[in-house]
């Protein structure tokens, strides 16, 4: 027997029978009354989960309360759903446990408890006690051991036990009379683990689970385990040999996949394995004066409960639990922000957004959002007849203490890609304590009042907008930089943008200003938008530009935006955790200025290349259509889904895929799968791809070129892609194919002007490098550190030494490498490689057998996302995943893929953003880079325009900045190319 291992008492020896589901009552033979049930709630586990599930909350005095609020709601739901007769909440209370004495590095990997969570432990203890629930502190022992001790005592006393936790170690206790309940999983009543569920999850019964956990190890608790052994291999070994002792006595008989490596690891790691077994063994004999019978629930102490709920400002909970206790709340003066312009309104803690907070699987009652009272004030219009200097001086005095809200309105000719490059139509300014100002400078319509001249505006506003001591808030930072820069004005001291703050709180939320106002502000006047003005012109008038509208109409909208920005931006900024606030200050806000410069520069486009290409593609499309009709034996419109359905699924009898309302789908994914099975389907798929590129790029790009500059000015979006990546519109340049011949021909139209060359700088396999860093998989890390071709290495590992020289094997390995990052299924891999699904499944298994560190890491990501309610990147960007615990299989599977993908793709996106900021800074500060401009960013690639003759210096500068933008355990590699057009840079 391994040291520290003690066999669990036989559950069969305990009277009674197993109960399906928690909270149920049973009758034992000879009993006429229901058996008492003891619920043991893992308090520290739940408080940490509540902390990470909810955005930060504070009282008006600044006391953090978000975790207390979430924990209390979870506890109330447990009481409502399960009605336990006996209940205790057990907290870790610090000290030095036996495990720490046994192994000093135990739990050494865990981060320090967040500072704003520390005071919430005692607040939670007080609130739980006021609810009539016993609180137990486990000092110098771990909460798991105290829970195990009480559970076993209760079992012996004939009670039924429900352990409320998500800790897999506690699943060792499961038997007929002890179950584990995870209230944050699956259904409205949570997910219950008994012996059968433990077998389903881990492949072994509870009394063997400790052996499996010891083999696997645990990176969170820093339990060593055995390198290269994951949960499936561990379960197989224990099932094969019966126990850890049996395995260690017969290592030479191991026959699992990769047996030689496993044997070597077991022989080398016996000491660590024995230590690991002791670390995961629960102590069921912790000395305690408390007995299960002492944990009978009592009635709440209403006086204490009301007092702490008022102290924490949980007024809605107070109304729910004590309706006669009317909440006392004071609200800010309408139209003016609080002193911090961001503290939650008294009356209830305000959750970050209507879609932020805990996912549905966490089972909290919907946390109501107390909208901040907010009255829109009409602006003072600063025409030439008003004293501009005096008005701005008075505003400046107020802004020094209360901040400055801005809204820049641009003129334009109606086309979105052009309007970004035109100067100011007008600027709204707002500071608390007075009315907003609207300064029109570019209105053009019959009867327009005289406006202040540009020189006078610059003289008055330059000191205000360049003063870093005045905090500034604006909705749409990038567009504000564009408009102000075009006019000659700076924007210094920008503290927050409501859209960027909302994006960092929950990337999947609606970040439009009206939506944010509706969610967080109780505005006396509905917020109107520029679109509302244009919509009033009737159908077909959306291109009408702002300078043609009356000053009063545009001024009212601009002033409302400035007021909303000043209230919303600090409010949302205060809800960001420390990591997200750093992302805002050091990444997103500086990036918005970089993007404004990129959009303003634009890229030169040779439209004659695209016109010729359009004619060539037309010929190809006609030829493909004729070939399809000839082989099909009838005329067919390849743009008609109905005709394609009849041809593919009725006439050719090809296997249909997804079902739609109008029949079986003929989308790109279906056609890609069918293309490998039938030559007609292959030609239809090719026709579809050509037509899409022609319509999206070849024919559309020339019409988007600015007539004044001859350049294409795409618009970058910072708050669209949930992964943190940038997107672009008008045109979307993110999907121009790189490897296809037609994609390269399209890129030939992107050219350098005379005297310049284009430079491209592309991160090489950045997502796989991030995966190597995060997973710490030794084989993957070694491949990058040694400068190997990682796809060739994967092919060799999976298919043998000769596979690296075979292009089709390297292609398969590359698809698998990236498929792992994007959560590719065996079906998706089979489609992309045109192989049987069973073969694809084998490929994926082979990959994880070789890269076991990656498999373990991916499993940890999903488990962590279930605990936290979302996924986080290396730089701290958090993405809520509300469906991570849903019972809907498809929704849950998608959320699990995002849990794996987001930390990798999101980290890569963050690194590229940081690189863009560093590159732009060096272009502006280093003499060798004079005249060089950044023009585009597409995925992991930057496109620049540099003077001829300086290519080498700029290449070295950009490469150095990008490769040192972030430090990973593997080197970042950037490939740089140069040419007169984009295609020639490859």
Short mmCIF file of C-alpha atoms in Angstrom, two decimals, residues 59-60 69 305-331 344-349 368 370:
data_model
loop_
_atom_site.label_atom_id
_atom_site.label_comp_id
_atom_site.label_asym_id
_atom_site.label_seq_id
_atom_site.Cartn_x
_atom_site.Cartn_y
_atom_site.Cartn_z
CA UNK A 59 -20.34 49.93 -2.53
CA UNK A 60 -20.39 53.71 -2.71
CA UNK A 69 -23.10 38.98 -4.06
CA UNK A 305 -29.13 39.96 8.00
CA UNK A 306 -30.77 43.32 7.38
CA UNK A 307 -27.75 45.12 8.79
CA UNK A 308 -25.18 43.41 6.58
CA UNK A 309 -27.35 43.61 3.46
CA UNK A 310 -27.64 47.37 4.02
CA UNK A 311 -23.91 47.62 4.68
CA UNK A 312 -23.19 45.82 1.40
CA UNK A 313 -25.92 47.79 -0.40
CA UNK A 314 -27.67 44.59 -1.54
CA UNK A 315 -31.02 46.31 -1.39
CA UNK A 316 -32.79 44.06 -3.83
CA UNK A 317 -31.72 41.03 -1.82
CA UNK A 318 -32.92 42.83 1.28
CA UNK A 319 -36.33 43.35 -0.31
CA UNK A 320 -36.41 39.69 -1.33
CA UNK A 321 -35.44 38.31 2.08
CA UNK A 322 -37.13 40.92 4.23
CA UNK A 323 -39.86 42.67 2.20
CA UNK A 324 -40.84 44.89 5.14
CA UNK A 325 -37.36 46.40 5.21
CA UNK A 326 -37.52 49.23 2.68
CA UNK A 327 -34.14 50.02 1.13
CA UNK A 328 -32.72 53.46 1.69
CA UNK A 329 -30.83 54.64 -1.35
CA UNK A 330 -29.58 58.02 -2.42
CA UNK A 331 -29.14 58.65 -6.11
CA UNK A 344 -22.22 51.95 -8.75
CA UNK A 345 -25.51 53.52 -7.88
CA UNK A 346 -26.69 52.91 -4.34
CA UNK A 347 -29.53 50.47 -4.14
CA UNK A 348 -27.89 47.48 -5.79
CA UNK A 349 -24.46 46.63 -7.10
CA UNK A 368 -30.62 43.70 -11.87
CA UNK A 370 -29.57 49.85 -11.43
#
